[in-house]
Coordinates of C-alpha atoms and ligand atoms in Angstrom, one line a residue:
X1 CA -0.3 11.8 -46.9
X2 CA 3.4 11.1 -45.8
X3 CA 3.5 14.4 -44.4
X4 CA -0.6 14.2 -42.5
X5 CA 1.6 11.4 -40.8
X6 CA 4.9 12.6 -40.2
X7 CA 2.6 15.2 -38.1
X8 CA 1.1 12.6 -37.0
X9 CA 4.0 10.2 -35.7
X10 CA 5.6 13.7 -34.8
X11 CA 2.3 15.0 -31.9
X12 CA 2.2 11.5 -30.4
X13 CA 5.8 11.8 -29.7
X14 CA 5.5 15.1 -28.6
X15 CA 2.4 13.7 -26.5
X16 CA 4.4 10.7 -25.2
X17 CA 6.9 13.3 -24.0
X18 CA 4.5 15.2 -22.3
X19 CA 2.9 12.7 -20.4
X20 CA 6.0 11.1 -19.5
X21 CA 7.3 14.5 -17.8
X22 CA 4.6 16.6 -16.9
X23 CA 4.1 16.1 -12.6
X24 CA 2.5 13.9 -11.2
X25 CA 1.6 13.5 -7.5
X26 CA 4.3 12.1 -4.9
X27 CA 3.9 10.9 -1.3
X28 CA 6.9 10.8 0.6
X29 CA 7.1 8.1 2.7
X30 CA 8.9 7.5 6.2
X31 CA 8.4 4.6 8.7
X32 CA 8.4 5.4 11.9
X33 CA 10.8 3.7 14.1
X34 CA 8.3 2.9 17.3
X35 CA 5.5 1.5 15.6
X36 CA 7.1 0.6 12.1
X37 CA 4.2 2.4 10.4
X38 CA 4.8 3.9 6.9
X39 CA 3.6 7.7 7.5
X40 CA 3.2 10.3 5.1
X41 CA 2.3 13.6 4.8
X42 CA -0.5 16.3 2.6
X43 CA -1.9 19.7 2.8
X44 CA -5.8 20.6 3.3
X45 CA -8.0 23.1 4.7
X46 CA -8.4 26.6 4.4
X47 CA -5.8 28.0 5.8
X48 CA -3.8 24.8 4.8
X49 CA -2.2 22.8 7.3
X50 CA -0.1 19.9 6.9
X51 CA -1.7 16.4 7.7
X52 CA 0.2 13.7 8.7
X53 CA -1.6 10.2 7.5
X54 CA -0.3 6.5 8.0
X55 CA -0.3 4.6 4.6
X56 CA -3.3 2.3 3.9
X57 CA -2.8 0.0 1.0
X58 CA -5.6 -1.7 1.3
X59 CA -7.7 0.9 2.4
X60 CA -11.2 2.3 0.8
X61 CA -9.9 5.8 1.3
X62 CA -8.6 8.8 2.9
X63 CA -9.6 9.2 6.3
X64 CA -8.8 12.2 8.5
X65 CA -9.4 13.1 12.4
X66 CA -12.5 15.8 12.2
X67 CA -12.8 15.8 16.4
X68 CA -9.1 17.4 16.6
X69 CA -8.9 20.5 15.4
X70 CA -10.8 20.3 12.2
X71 CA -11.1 23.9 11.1
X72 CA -11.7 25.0 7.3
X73 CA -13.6 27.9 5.5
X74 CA -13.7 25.3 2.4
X75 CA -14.6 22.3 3.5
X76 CA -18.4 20.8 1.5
X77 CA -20.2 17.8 2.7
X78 CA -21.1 15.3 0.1
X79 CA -25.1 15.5 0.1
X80 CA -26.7 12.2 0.2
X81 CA -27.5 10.6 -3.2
X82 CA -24.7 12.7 -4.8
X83 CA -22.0 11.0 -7.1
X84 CA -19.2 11.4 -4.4
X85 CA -21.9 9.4 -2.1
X86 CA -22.1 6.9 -4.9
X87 CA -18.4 6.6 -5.1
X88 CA -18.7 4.8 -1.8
X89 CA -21.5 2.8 -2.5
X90 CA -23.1 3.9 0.5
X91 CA -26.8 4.3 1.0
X92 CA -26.1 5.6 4.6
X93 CA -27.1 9.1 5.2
X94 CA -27.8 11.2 8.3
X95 CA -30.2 13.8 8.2
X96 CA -31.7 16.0 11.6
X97 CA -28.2 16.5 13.1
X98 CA -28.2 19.3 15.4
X99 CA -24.5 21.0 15.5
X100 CA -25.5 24.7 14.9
X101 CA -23.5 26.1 13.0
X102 CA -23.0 22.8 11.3
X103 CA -18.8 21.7 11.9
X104 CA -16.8 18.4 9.7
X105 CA -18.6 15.0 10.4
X106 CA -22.0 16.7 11.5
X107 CA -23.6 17.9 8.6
X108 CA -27.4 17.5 8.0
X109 CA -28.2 15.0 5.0
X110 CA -25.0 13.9 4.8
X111 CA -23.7 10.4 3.2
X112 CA -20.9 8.3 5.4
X113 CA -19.1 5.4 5.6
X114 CA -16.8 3.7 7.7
X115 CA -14.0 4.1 8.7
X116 CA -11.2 1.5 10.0
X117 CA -7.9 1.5 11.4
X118 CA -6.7 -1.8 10.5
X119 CA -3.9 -1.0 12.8
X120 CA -5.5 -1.1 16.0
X121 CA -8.8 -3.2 14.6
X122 CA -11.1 -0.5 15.3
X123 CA -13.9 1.1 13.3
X124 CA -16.7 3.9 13.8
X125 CA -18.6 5.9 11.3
X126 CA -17.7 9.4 9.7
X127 CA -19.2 11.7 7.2
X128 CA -18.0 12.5 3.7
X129 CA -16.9 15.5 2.4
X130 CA -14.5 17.5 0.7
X131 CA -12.1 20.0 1.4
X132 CA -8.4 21.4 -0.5
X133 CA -5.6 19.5 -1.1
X134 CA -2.2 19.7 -1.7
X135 CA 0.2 17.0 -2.9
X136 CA 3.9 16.6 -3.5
X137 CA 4.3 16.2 -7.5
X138 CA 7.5 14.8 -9.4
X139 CA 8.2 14.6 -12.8
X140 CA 9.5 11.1 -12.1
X141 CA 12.6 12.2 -11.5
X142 CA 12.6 15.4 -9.6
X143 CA 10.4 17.0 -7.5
X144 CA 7.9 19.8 -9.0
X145 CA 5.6 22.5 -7.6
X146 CA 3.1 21.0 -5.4
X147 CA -0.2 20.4 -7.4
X148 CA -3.5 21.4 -5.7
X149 CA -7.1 19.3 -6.0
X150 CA -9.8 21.5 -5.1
X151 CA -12.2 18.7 -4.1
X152 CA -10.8 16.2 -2.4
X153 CA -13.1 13.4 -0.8
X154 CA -12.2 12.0 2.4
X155 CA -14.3 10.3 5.9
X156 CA -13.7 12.1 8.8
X157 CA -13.0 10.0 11.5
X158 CA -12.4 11.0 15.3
X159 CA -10.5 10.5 18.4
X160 CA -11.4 6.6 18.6
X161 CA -10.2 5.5 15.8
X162 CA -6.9 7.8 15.8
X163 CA -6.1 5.1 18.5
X164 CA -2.6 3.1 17.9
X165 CA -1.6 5.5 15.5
X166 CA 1.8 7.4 15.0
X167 CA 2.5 10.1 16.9
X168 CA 1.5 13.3 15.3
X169 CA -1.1 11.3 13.0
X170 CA -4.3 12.2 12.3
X171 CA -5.6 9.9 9.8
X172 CA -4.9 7.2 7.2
X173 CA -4.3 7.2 3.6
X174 CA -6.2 4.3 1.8
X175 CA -5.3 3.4 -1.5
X176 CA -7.3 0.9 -2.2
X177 CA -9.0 -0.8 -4.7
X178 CA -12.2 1.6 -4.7
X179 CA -13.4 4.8 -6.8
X180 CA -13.2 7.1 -3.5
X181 CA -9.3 5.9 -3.1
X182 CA -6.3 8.2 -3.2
X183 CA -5.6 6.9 -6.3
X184 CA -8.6 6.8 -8.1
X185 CA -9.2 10.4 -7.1
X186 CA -6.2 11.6 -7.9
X187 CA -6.1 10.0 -11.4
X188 CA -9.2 11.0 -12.1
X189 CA -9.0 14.9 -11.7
X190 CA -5.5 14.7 -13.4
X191 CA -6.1 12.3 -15.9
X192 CA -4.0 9.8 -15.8
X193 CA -4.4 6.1 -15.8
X194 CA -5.5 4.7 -12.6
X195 CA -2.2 3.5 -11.2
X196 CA 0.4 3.7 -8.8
X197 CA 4.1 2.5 -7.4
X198 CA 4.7 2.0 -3.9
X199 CA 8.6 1.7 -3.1
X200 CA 9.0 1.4 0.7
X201 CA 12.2 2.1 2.2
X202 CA 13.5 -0.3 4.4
X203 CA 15.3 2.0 6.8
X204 CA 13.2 4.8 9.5
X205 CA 15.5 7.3 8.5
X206 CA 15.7 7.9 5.1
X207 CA 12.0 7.7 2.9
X208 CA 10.7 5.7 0.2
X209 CA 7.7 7.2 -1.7
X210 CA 4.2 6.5 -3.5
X211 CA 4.7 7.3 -7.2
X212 CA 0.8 8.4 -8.6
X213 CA 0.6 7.4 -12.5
X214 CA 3.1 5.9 -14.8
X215 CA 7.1 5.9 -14.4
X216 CA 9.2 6.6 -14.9
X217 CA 10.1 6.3 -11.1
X218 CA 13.8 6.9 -11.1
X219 CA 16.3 6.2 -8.7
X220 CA 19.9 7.5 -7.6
X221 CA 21.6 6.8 -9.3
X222 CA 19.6 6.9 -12.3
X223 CA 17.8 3.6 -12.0
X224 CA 14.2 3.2 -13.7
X225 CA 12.2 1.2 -11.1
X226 CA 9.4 1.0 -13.8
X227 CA 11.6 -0.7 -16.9
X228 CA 11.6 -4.0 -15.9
X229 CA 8.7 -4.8 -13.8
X230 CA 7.0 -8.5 -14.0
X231 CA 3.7 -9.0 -14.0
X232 CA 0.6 -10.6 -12.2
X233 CA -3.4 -10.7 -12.6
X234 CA -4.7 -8.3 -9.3
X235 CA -7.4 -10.1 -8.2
X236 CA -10.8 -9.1 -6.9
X237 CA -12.2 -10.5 -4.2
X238 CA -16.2 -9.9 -3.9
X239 CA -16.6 -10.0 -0.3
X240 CA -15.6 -7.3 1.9
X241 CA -14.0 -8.3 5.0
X242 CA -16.0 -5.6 7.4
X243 CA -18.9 -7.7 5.9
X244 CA -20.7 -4.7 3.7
X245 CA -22.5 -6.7 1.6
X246 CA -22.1 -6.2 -1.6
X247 CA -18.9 -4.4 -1.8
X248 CA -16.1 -5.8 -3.2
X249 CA -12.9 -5.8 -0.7
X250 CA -10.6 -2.7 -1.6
X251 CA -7.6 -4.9 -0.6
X252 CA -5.1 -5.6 -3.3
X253 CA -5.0 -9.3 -3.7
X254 CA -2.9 -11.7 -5.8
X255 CA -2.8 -15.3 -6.8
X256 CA -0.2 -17.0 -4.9
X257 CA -0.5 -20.4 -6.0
X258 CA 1.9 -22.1 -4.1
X259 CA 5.0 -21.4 -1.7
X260 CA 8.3 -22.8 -1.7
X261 CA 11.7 -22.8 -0.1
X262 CA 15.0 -23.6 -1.5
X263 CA 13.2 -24.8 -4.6
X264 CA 10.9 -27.5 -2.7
X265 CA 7.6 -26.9 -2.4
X266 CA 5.9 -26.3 0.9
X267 CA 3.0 -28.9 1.2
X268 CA 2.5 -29.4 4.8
X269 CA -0.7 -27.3 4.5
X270 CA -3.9 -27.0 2.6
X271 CA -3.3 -25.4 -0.5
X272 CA -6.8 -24.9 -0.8
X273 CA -6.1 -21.7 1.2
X274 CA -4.5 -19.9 -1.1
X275 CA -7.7 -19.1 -3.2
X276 CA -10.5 -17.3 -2.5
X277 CA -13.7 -19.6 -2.4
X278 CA -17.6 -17.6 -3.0
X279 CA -17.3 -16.6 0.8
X280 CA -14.5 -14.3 -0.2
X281 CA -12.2 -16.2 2.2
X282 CA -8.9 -17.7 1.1
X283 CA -6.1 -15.8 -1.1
X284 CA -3.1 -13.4 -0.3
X285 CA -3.0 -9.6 0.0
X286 CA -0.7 -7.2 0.4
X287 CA -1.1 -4.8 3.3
X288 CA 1.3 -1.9 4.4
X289 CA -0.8 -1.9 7.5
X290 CA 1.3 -5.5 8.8
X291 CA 5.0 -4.6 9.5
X292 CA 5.7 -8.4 8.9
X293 CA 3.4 -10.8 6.4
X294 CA 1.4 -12.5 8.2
X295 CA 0.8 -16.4 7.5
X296 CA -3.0 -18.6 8.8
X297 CA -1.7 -20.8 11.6
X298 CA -0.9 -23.9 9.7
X299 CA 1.2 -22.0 6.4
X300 CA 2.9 -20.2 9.2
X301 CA 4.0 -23.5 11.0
X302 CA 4.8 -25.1 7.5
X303 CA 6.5 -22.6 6.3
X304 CA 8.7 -22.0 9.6
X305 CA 9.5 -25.8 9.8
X306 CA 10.5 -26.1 5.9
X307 CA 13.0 -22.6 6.3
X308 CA 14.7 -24.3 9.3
X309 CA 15.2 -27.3 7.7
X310 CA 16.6 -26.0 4.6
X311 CA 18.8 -23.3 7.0
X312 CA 22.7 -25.2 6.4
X313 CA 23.4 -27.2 9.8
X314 CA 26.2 -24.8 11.0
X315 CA 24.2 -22.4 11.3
X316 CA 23.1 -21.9 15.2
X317 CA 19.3 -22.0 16.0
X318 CA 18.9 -19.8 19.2
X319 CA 16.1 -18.7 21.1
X320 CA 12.7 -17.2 19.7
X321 CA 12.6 -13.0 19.6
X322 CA 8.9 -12.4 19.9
X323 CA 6.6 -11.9 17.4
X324 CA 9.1 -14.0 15.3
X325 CA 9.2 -18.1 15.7
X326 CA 12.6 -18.8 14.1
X327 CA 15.5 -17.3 15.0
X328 CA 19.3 -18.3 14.5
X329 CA 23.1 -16.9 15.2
X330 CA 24.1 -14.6 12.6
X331 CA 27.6 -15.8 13.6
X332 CA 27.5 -18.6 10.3
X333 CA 25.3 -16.3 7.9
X334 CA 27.1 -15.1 5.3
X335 CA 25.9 -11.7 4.0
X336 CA 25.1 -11.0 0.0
X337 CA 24.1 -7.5 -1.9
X338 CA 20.6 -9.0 -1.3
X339 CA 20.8 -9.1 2.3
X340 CA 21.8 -12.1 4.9
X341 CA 22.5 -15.6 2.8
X342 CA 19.6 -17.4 3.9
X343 CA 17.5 -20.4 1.9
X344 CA 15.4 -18.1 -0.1
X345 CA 11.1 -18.1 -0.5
X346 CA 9.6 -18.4 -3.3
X347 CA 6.0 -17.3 -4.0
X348 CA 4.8 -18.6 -7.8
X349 CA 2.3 -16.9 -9.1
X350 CA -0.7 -17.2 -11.4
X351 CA 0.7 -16.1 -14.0
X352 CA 3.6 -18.4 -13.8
X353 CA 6.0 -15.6 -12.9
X354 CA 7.7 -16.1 -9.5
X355 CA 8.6 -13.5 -6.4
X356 CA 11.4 -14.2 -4.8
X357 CA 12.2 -13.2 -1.0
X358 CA 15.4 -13.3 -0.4
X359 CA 17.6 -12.6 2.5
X360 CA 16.9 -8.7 3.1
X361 CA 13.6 -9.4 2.4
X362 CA 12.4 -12.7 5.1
X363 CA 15.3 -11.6 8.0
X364 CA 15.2 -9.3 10.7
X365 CA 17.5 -8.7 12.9
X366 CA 15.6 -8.7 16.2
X367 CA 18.4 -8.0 18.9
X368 CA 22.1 -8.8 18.3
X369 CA 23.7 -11.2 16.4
X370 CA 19.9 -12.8 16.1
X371 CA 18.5 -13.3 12.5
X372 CA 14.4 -14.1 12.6
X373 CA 12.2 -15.5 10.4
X374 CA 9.9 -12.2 9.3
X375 CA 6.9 -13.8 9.1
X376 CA 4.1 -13.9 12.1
X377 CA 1.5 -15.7 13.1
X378 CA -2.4 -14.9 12.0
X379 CA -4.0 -14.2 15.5
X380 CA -6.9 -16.1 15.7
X381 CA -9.2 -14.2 18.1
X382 CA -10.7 -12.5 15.9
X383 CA -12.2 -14.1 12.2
X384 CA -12.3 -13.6 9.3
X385 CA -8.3 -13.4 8.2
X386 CA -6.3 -13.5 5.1
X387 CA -4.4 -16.5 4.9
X388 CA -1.2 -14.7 3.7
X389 CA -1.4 -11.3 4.0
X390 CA 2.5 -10.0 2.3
X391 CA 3.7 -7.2 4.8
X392 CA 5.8 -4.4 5.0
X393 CA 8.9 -5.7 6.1
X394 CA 8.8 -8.4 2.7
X395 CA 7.8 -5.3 -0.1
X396 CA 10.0 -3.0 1.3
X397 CA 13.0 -2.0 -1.4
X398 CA 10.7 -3.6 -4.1
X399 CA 8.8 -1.4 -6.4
X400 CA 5.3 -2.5 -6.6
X401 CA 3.1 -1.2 -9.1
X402 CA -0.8 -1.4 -8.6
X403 CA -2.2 -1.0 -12.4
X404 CA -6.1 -1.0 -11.6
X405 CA -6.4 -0.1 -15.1
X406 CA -5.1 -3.0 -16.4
X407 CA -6.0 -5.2 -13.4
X408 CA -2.4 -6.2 -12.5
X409 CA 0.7 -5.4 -10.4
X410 CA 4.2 -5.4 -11.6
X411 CA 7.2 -6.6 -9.5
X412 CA 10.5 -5.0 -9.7
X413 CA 12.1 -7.7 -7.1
X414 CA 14.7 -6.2 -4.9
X415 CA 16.1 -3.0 -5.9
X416 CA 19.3 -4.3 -4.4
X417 CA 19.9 -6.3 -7.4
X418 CA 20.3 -3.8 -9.6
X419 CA 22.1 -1.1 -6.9
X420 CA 19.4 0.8 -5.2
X421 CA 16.7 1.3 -2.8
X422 CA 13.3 2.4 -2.5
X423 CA 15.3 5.8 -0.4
X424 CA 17.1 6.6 -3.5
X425 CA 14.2 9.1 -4.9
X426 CA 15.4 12.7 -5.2
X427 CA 13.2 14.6 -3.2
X428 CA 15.6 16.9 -2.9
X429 CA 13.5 20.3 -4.2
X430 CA 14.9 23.6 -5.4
X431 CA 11.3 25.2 -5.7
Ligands
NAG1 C1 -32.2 18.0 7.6 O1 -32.4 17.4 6.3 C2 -33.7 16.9 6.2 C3 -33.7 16.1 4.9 O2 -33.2 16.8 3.8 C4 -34.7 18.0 6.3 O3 -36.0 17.5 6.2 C5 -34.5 18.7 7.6 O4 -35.4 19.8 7.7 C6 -33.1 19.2 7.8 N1 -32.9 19.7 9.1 C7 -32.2 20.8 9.4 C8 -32.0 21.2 10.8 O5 -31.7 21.5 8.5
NAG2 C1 18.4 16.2 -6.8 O1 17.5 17.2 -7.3 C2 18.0 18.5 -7.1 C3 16.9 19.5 -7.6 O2 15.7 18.9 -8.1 C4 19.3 18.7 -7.9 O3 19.7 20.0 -7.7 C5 20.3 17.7 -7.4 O4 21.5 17.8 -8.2 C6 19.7 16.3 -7.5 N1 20.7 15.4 -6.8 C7 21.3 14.4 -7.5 C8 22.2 13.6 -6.6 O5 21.0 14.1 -8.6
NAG3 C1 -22.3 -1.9 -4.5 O1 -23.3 -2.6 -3.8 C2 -24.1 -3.4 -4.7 C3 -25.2 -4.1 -3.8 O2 -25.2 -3.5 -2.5 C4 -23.2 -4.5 -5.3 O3 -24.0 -5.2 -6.2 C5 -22.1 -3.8 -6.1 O4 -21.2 -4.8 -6.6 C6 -21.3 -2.9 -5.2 N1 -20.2 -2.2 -5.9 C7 -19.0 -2.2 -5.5 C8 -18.0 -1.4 -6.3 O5 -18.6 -2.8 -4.5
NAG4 C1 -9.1 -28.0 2.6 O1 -9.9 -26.8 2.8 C2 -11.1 -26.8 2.0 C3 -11.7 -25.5 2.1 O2 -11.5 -24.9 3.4 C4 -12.0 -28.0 2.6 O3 -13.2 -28.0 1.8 C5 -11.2 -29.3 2.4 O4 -11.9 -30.3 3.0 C6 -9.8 -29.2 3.1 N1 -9.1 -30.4 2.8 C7 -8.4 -31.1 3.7 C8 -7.7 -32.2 3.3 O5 -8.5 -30.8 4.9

C-alpha cells in the first residue's frame, strides 16, 4: 500500500514535471512604432509562409486576408453544420457560389462569420476554414521547436477590412473569449487548460510575448511572472457588441467597481456605469486593440479633473498634446523604478483586490519635457461603447493572465517592481 502510493506520489510528480516543461505555444510580440499596434507573427499554408497578424484580445478569432495572395494546397472549408461551424455559433452559410475551381472565402456550402477590425471600425463577412499552422513554442523559459496544428480555423477576410492595419499585416489574431479563439484552439489540440499570459512590452523595439497555457513565464533575469499573480472574477457579458444576438461578447471583461486617485475616490460620475445592466452595456474591458484606455465622456472628465487636482502644485500644467487632455512639465516630476512620480490610479476590484497604475503605467511622454495623462476620450459618434475599456499603453509591462478555465485573470502589477519587463523573455533560439 505504501509503496502503490509512493508510485503514486512519485508519476504525478513526474507528470507535474512534464507539464510544466513540455512546449507550449509562444507569440512574440512587437508594437509597431507608427500605429502603436501590438503585431505578431505565425506560419500557414502549404508551402508555409509567414503571416504577420495584429493582436486581438478581444477578438472572436483569427482572421486572415484571403483576397491577397491566398494560395494553399491544404487549405479545407468548414462545411456548413459541421462542429467548426458550431464553434462560431453561426447558422450563416453560403451555398451556389460560382469560383471554379473553388479559391479561400468562396467555397460552396460554406459556414462564415464576421469579421471586424476594431482598429479601423470596419466589418465584412468571410468564410471558415482551415489550413496548417505553425507556432513559436517555449518551455516557459526558452524557446523550443516550432509546434505545428494541422487544422487550424480561421475567417478569411479581404482587402477592406485589412484597412488601418500595420504595414505588412494581413490579418488579426483574436483571442477572445470564444471556442473558435486562438486560445481555445490551441488548448484544445494540445491539451492544456484553456488559458493564456499576455506581457506587452512597453518599448517598439524590443518584444513582449503571449504565453499559451500555464507558467511558468520566466523573465531575465530569472523572474517567474506567473508566481505571484492576484486574482479577479472575468466576467461575461451576454450581449455582443456587433449586435449577434445571442452571442455572448468575446471581450474580456472585469469588475471594476470603482476608481480612485491618490486614495480618494472618484465620484464625480455615475458609478452605475461601471456594471453591465441586461442590455449588455456598462462594465470595463480590456482591449489591446486601444493604444490608450479609453474612458465614457463623463469618467474621462472626472477622472482628468481628480488627477490634476491631486498632481503637487509645483508641478507645471502646460498645454494639451492631442489625444491626451492633461498634460504637465516634466521639469518638477520626479522619476521612480515605476516610472514618472505622479498621484497614482487605483482600480478596486470585485474581488476586493486592487490594480494599481502607477506612473509608467498612466504617463506618456507626448513631445518633450511633456508628461500626459494616458487616458482618452470614448468618441461618441458611434454607440454602443465600453465605459472603460483598459488599453495598451496601461497593461503594458504587466503580466495578465486570462484563465477561461477558471473564469478569472491574474494581475502581476508592474514588472518594474520586481526588476523586469514584459521584453525580458528569452527568445533568443539555438534550434
Ligand atoms: C452548392 O451546394 C448546394 C447545397 O449543398 C448544392 O445544392 C449545389 O448543387 C452546390 N453547387 C455547386 C456548384 O457545387
Ligand atoms: C537565452 O537562451 C539561449 C538558448 O535558448 C541561451 O543560449 C542563452 O544563454 C539564454 N540567454 C540568457 C541571458 O539566459
Ligand atoms: C449561441 O446562440 C444562441 C441563440 O442564438 C444563444 O442562446 C447562445 O448563448 C449562443 N452561444 C454563445 C456561446 O454565444
Ligand atoms: C445612472 O445611470 C443609470 C443607468 O444608466 C440610470 O438608470 C440612473 O438614472 C442614472 N443616475 C443618475 C443619478 O443619473
Amino acid at each position: 500500500m505504501a509503496s502503490f502510493h509512493f508510485l503514486l506520489v512519485f508519476f504525478s510528480l513526474v507528470s507535474l514535471a512534464l507539464a510544466k516543461t513540455s512546449p507550449r505555444p509562444i507569440l512574440q510580440v512587437t508594437k509597431d512604432a507608427k500605429t502603436l499596434q501590438y503585431i505578431t507573427q505565425i506560419s500557414q499554408r502549404t508551402p508555409l509562409v509567414p503571416v504577420k497578424l495584429t493582436l486581438d484580445l478581444g477578438g472572436p478569432y483569427m482572421w486572415v486576408n484571403c483576397e491577397r495572395g491566398y494560395t494553399s494546397t491544404t487549405y479545407t472549408p468548414a462545411l456548413c453544420g459541421s462542429s467548426p461551424c458550431r464553434l462560431l455559433n453561426t447558422t450563416s452559410c453560403t451555398t451556389g457560389t460560382s469560383c471554379q475551381p473553388p479559391v479561400p472565402d468562396c467555397f460552396n456550402n460554406t459556414c462564415g462569420h464576421g469579421p471586424d477590425n476594431p482598429i479601423a471600425n470596419t466589418g465584412t463577412s468571410g468564410q471558415l476554414g482551415a489550413d496548417i499552422f505553425k507556432i513559436q513554442s517555449s518551455n516557459g523559459k526558452n524557446v523550443q521547436p516550432a509546434l505545428t496544428v494541422p487544422r487550424l480555423y480561421f475567417i478569411c477576410g479581404n482587402n477592406f477590412i485589412n484597412d488601418g492595419l500595420a504595414a505588412g499585416v494581413t490579418g488579426m489574431a483574436g483571442l477572445g473569449r470564444t471556442g473558435a479563439s486562438l486560445p481555445a484552439q490551441l488548448s484544445s489540440y494540445f491539451r492544456f487548460d484553456h488559458k493564456f499570459a499576455l506581457c506587452l512590452s512597453s518599448s517598439t523595439k524590443s518584444s513582449g510575448a503571449v504565453f499559451f497555457g500555464d507558467g511558468p513565464y520566466t523573465l531575465l533575469p530569472n523572474v517567474d511572472a506567473s508566481s505571484s499573480l492576484t486574482y479577479t472574477p472575468l466576467i461575461i457579458n451576454p450581449v455582443t457588441e456587433s449586435g449577434f444576438l445571442g452571442d455572448a461578447s468575446p471581450k474580456y471583461f472585469i469588475g471594476v467597481k470603482s476608481i480612485k486617485v491618490n486614495d480618494k475616490r472618484v465620484t464625480a460620475f455615475n458609478q452605475s456605469l461601471l456594471s453591465i445592466d441586461e442590455e449588455g452595456k456598462g462594465g470595463t474591458s480590456i482591449s489591446t486593440a486601444q493604444p490608450y484606455s479609453v474612458l465614457e465622456t463623463t469618467i474621462y472628465k472626472a477622472l482628468v479633473a481628480a488627477f490634476v487636482k491631486a498632481m503637487p502644485k509645483n508641478v507645471e500644467k502646460v498645454a494639451n498634446v492631442a489625444p491626451f487632455g492633461a498634460c504637465f512639465s516634466s521639469k518638477n516630476i520626479g522619476s521612480t523604478r515605476l516610472g514618472p512620480a505622479v498621484p497614482f490610479i487605483e482600480l478596486e476590484l470585485e474581488s476586493k483586490n486592487v490594480w494599481r497604475i502607477n506612473g509608467a503605467n498612466s504617463m506618456v511622454e507626448a513631445k518633450k519635457d511633456v508628461l500626459c495623462l494616458g487616458f482618452v476620450e470614448a468618441r461618441t459618434d458611434f454607440a454602443p461603447t465600453i465605459p472603460v475599456v483598459i488599453g495598451g499603453h496601461q497593461i503594458e509591462d504587466n503580466l495578465l493572465q486570462f484563465d477561461v478555465s477558471a473564469s478569472r485573470l491574474g494581475f502581476s502589477s508592474s514588472l518594474l517592481g520586481r526588476s523586469t519587463t514584459c521584453a525580458n523573455f528569452n527568445f533568443t533560439s539555438t534550434v
